[in-house]
PDB file of C-alpha atoms in Angstrom:
ATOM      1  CA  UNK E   1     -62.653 -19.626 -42.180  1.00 47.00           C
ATOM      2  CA  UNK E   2     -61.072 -18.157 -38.956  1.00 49.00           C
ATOM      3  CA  UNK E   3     -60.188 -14.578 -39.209  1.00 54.00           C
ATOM      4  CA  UNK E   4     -56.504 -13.606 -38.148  1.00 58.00           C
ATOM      5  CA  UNK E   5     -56.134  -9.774 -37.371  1.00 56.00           C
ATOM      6  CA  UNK E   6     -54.041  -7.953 -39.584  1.00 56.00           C
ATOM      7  CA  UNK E   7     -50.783  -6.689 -37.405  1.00 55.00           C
ATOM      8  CA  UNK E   8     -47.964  -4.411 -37.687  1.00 57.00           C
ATOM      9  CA  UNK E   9     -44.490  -5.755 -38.174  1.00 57.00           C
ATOM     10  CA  UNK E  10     -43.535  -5.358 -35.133  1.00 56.00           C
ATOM     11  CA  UNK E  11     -46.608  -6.365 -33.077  1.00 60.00           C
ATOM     12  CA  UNK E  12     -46.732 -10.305 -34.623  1.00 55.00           C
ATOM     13  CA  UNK E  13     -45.600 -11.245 -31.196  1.00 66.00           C
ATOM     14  CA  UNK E  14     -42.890 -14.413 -30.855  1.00 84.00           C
ATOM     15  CA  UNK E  15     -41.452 -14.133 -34.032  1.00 90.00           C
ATOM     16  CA  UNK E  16     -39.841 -17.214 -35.111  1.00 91.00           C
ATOM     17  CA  UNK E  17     -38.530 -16.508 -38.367  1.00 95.00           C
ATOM     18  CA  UNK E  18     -38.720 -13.073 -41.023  1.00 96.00           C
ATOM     19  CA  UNK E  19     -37.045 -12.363 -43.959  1.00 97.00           C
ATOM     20  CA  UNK E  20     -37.687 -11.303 -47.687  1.00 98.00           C
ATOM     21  CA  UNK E  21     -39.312 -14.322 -49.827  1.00 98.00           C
ATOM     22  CA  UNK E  22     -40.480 -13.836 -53.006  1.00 97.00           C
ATOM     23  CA  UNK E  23     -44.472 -15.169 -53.199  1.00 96.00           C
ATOM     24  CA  UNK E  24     -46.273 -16.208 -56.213  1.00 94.00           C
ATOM     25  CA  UNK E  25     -49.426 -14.486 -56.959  1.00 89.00           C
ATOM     26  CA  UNK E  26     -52.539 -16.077 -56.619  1.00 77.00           C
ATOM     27  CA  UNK E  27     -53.568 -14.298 -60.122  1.00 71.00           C
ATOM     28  CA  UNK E  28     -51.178 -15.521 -62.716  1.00 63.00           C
ATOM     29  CA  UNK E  29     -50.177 -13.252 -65.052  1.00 61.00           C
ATOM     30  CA  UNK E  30     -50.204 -12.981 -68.658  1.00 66.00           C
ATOM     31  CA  UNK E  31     -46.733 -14.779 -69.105  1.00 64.00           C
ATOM     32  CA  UNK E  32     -47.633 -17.371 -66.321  1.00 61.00           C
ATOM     33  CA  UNK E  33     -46.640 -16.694 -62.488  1.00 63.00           C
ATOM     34  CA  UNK E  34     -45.765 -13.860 -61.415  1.00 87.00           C
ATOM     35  CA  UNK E  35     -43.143 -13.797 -57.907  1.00 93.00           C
ATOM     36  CA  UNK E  36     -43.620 -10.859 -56.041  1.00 94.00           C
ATOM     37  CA  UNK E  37     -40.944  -9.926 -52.934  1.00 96.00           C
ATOM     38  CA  UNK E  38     -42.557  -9.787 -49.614  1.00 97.00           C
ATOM     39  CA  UNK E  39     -40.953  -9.586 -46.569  1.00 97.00           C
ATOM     40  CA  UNK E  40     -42.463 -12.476 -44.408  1.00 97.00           C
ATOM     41  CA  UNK E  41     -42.760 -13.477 -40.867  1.00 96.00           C
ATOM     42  CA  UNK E  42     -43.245 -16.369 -39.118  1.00 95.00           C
ATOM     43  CA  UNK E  43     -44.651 -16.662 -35.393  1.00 92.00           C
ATOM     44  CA  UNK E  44     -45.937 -19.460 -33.354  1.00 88.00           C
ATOM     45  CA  UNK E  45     -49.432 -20.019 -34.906  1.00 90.00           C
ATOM     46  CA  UNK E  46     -49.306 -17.540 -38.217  1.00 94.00           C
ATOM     47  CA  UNK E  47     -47.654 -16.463 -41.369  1.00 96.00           C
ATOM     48  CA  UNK E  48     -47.574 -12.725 -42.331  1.00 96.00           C
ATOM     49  CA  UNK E  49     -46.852 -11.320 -45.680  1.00 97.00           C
ATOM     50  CA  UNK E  50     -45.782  -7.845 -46.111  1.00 97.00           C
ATOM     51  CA  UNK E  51     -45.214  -5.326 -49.168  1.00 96.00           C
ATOM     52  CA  UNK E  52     -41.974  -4.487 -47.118  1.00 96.00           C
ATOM     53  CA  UNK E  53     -40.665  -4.861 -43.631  1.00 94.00           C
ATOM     54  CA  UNK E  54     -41.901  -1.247 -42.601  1.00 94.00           C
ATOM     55  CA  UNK E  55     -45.304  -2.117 -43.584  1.00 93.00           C
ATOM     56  CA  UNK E  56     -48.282  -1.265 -41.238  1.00 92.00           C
ATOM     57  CA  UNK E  57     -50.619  -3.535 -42.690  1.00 95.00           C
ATOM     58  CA  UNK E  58     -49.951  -7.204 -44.073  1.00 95.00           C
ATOM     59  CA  UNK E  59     -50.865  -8.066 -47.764  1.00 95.00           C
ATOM     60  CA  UNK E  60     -51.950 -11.034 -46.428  1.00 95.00           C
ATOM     61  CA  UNK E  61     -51.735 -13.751 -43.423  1.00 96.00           C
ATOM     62  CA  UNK E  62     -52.843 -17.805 -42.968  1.00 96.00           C
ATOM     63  CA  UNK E  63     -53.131 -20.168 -40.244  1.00 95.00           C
ATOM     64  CA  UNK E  64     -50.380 -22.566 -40.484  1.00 95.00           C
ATOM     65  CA  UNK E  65     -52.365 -25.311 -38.272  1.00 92.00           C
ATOM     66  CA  UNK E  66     -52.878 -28.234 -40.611  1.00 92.00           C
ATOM     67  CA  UNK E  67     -50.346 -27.075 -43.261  1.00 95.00           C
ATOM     68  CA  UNK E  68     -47.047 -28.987 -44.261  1.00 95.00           C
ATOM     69  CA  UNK E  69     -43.900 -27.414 -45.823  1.00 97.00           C
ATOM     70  CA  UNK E  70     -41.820 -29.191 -48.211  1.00 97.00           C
ATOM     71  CA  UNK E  71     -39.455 -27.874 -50.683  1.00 98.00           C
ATOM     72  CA  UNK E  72     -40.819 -28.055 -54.094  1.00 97.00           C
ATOM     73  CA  UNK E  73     -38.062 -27.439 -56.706  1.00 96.00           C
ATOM     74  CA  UNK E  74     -40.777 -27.884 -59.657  1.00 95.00           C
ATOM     75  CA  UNK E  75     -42.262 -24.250 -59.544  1.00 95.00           C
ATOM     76  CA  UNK E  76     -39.380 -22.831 -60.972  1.00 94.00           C
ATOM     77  CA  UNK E  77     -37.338 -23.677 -64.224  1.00 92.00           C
ATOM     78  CA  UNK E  78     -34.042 -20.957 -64.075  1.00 94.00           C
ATOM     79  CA  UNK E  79     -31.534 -21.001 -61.853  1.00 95.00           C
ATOM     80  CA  UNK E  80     -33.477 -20.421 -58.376  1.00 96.00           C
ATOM     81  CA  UNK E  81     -35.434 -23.416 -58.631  1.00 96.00           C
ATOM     82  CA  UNK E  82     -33.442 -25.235 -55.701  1.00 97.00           C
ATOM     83  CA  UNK E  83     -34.826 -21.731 -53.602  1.00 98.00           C
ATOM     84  CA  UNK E  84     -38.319 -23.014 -53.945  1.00 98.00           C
ATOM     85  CA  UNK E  85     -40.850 -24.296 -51.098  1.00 98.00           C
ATOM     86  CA  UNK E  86     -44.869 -24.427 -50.506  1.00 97.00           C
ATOM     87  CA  UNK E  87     -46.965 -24.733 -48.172  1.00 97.00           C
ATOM     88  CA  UNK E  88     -49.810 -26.995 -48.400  1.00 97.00           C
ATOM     89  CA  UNK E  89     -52.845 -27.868 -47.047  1.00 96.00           C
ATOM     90  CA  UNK E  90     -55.961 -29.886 -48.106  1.00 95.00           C
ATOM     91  CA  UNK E  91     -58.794 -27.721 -49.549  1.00 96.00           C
ATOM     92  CA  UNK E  92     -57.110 -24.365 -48.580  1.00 96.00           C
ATOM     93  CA  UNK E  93     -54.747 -22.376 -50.632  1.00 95.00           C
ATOM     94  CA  UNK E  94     -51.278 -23.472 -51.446  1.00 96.00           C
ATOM     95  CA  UNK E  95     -48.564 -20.783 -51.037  1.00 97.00           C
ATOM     96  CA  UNK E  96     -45.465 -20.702 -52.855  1.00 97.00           C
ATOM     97  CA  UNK E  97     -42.075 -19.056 -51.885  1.00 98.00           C
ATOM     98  CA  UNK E  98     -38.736 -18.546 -53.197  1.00 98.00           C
ATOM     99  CA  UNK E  99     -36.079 -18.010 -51.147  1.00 98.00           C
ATOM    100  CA  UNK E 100     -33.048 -15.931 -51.304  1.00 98.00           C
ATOM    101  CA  UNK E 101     -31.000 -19.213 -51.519  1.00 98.00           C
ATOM    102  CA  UNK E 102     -31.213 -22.947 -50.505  1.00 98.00           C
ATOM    103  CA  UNK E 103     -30.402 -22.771 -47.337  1.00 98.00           C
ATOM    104  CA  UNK E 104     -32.805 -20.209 -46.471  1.00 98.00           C
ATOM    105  CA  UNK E 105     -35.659 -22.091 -48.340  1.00 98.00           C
ATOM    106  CA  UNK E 106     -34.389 -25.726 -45.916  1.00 98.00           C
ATOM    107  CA  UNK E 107     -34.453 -23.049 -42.932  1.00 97.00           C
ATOM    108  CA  UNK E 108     -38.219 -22.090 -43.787  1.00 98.00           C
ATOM    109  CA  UNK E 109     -39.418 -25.136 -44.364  1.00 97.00           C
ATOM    110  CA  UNK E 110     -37.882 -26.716 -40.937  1.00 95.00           C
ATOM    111  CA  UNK E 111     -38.884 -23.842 -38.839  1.00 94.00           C
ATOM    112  CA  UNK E 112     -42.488 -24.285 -40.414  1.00 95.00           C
ATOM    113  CA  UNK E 113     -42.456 -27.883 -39.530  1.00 93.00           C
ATOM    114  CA  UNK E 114     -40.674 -27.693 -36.173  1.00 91.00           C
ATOM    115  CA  UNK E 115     -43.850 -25.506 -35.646  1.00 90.00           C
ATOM    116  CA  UNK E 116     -46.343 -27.682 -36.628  1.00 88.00           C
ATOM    117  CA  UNK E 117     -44.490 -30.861 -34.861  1.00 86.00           C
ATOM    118  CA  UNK E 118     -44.938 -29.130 -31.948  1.00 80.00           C
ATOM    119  CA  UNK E 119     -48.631 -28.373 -32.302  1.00 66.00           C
ATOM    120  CA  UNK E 120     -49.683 -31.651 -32.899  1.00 58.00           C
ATOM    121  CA  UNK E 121     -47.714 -32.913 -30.099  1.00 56.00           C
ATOM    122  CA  UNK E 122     -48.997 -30.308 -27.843  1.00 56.00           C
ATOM    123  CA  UNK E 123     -52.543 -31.296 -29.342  1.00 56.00           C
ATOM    124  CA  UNK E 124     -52.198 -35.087 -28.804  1.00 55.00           C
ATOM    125  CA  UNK E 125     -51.064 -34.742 -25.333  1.00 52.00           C
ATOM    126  CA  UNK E 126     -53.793 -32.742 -23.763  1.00 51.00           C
ATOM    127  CA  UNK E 127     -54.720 -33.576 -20.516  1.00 52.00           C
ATOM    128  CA  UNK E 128     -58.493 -33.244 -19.948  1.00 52.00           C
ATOM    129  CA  UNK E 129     -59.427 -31.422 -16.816  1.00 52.00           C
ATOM    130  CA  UNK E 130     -61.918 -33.161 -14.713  1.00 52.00           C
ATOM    131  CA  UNK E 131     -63.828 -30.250 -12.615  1.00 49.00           C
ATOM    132  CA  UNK E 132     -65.165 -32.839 -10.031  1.00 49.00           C
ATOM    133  CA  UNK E 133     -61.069 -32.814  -9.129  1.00 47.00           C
ATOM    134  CA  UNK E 134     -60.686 -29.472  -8.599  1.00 46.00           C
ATOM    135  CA  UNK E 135     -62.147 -29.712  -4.730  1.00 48.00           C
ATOM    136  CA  UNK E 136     -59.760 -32.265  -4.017  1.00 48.00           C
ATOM    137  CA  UNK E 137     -56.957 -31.548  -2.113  1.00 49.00           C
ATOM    138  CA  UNK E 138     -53.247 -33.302  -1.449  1.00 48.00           C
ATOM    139  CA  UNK E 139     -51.601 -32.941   1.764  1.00 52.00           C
ATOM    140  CA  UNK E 140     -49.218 -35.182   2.616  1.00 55.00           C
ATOM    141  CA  UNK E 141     -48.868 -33.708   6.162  1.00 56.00           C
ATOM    142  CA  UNK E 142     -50.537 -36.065   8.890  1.00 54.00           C
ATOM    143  CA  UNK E 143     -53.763 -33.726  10.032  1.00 49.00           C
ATOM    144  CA  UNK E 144     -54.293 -35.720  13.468  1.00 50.00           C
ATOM    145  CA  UNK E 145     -53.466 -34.489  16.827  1.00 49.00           C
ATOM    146  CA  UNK E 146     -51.822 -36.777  18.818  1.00 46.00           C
ATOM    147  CA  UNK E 147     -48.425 -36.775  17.214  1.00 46.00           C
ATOM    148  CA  UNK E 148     -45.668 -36.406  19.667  1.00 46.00           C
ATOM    149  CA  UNK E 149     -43.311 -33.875  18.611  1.00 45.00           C
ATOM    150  CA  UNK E 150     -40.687 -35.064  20.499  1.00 45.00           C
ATOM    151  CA  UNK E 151     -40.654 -38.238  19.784  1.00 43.00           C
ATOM    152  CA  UNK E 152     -41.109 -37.573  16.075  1.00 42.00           C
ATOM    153  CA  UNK E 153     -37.945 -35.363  16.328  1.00 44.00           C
ATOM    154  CA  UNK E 154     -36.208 -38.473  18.021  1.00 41.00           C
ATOM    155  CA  UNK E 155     -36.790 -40.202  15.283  1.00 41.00           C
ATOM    156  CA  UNK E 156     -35.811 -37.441  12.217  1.00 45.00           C
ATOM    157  CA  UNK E 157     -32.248 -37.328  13.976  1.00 44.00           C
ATOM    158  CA  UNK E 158     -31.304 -40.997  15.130  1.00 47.00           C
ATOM    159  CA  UNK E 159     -27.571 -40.490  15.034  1.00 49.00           C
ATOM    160  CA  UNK E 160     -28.012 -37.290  17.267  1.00 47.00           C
ATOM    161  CA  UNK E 161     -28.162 -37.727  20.776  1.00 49.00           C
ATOM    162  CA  UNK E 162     -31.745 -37.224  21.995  1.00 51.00           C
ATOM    163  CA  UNK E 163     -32.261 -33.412  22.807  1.00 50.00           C
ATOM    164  CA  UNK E 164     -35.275 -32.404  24.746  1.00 52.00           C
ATOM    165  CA  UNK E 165     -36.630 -28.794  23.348  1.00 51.00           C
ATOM    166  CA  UNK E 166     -38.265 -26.513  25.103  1.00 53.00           C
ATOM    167  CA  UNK E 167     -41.022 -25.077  23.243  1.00 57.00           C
ATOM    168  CA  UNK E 168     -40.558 -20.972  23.516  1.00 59.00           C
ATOM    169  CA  UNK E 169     -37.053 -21.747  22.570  1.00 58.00           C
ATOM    170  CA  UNK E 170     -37.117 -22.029  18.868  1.00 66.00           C
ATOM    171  CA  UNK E 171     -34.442 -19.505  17.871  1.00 65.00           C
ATOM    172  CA  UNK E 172     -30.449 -20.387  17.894  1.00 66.00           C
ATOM    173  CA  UNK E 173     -28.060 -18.121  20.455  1.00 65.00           C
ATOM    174  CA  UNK E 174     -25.218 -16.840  18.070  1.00 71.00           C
ATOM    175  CA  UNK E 175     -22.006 -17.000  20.256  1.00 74.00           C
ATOM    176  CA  UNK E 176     -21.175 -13.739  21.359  1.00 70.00           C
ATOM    177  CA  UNK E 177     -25.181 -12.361  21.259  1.00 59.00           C
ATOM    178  CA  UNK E 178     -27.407 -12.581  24.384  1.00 62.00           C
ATOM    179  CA  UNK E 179     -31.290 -12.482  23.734  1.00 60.00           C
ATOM    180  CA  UNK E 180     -33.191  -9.434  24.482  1.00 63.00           C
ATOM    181  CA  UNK E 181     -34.994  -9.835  28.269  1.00 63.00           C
ATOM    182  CA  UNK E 182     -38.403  -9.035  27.515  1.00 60.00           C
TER     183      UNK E 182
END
C-alpha cells in the first residue's frame, strides 16, 4: 500500500475538481451509515478529503489508479439518493459520496473517469526507450565535402536567373546605406 503525503488545500497541485461531498464513514454508526461533509479535491493522480476547505491536514486521501466511478443511487433511500456515487476498486476500499445535487454527482463521476481514461491510455501507449539508441544521431544534412555550393544554389532557385555569389558578400545593401570600409 503506497503512501500518499498528506497536503494542504492549497498545495494538491493541478486540481481538477473540489467541492463539499458528503462521505460515508467507514464505521457505521448505531442507526446504520453515517454521511459526514467533507470538502474534497480531486487532482491528476489523487483524491483528498478534508474536515473543511481551510483544513491543513486531510482526513484522508486514495490513489485513484485502478478505481472506477459510477453513480450508485442504492446507498441512499430519501430524497438525495439520485446525489449518490462510489468509487470502486477490487480488494481496496469503496468510497461513497453524496453530492450536493445530480449534476454535481454526473460531474464527479466523469471527471474521475476522464482521469482514469487518460491514465490507461497514457499507460498503454508507452513507448519503451531503447538506450543502445540514444548514441544515434539524425542529420539529414549531407556531411561530404565536395558539394558545390553554387551549383546547389542553381538548382534551389531554377526560375531565377543564375547569380554567381561572391563569398565575403553574404549581407544585403539596403538602398540608401553604404557598408562600412573596413
Amino acid at each position: 500500500l503506497e503512501e500518499i503525503p498528506p497536503r494542504p488545500v492549497q498545495d494538491t497541485g493541478n486540481i481538477l475538481k473540489q467541492g463539499y461531498l458528503e462521505k460515508r464513514s467507514r464505521d457505521h454508526g448505531f442507526f446504520g451509515s453515517e454521511w459526514q461533509k467533507r470538502w474534497c479535491v480531486l487532482n491528476r493522480k489523487t483524491f483528498y478529503y478534508y474536515a473543511n476547505e481551510k483544513s491543513k491536514q486531510p482526513k484522508g486521501n486514495f490513489s485513484i489508479e485502478n478505481y472506477s466511478a459510477r453513480l450508485a443511487f442504492h446507498l441512499r433511500k430519501d430524497s438525495r439518493k439520485k446525489c449518490c456515487f462510489e468509487l470502486t476498486c477490487p480488494g481496496k476500499r469503496t468510497y461513497e459520496f453524496t453530492a450536493p445535487s445530480p449534476a454535481e454527482a454526473e460531474d464527479w463521476v466523469e471527471q474521475i473517469q476522464f482521469l482514469l481514461k487518460g491514465e490507461l491510455y497514457l499507460n498503454s501507449f508507452t513507448i519503451p526507450f531503447d538506450e543502445e539508441d540514444e548514441e544515434e544521431l539524425y542529420n539529414d544534412v549531407d556531411s561530404s565535402d565536395s558539394v558545390n555550393t553554387t551549383s546547389h544554389n542553381t538548382t534551389l532557385n531554377q526560375d531565377e536567373p543564375n547569380v554567381e555569389m561572391e563569398e565575403d558578400d553574404i549581407y544585403e545593401v539596403l538602398p540608401g546605406k553604404q557598408p562600412d570600409p573596413k
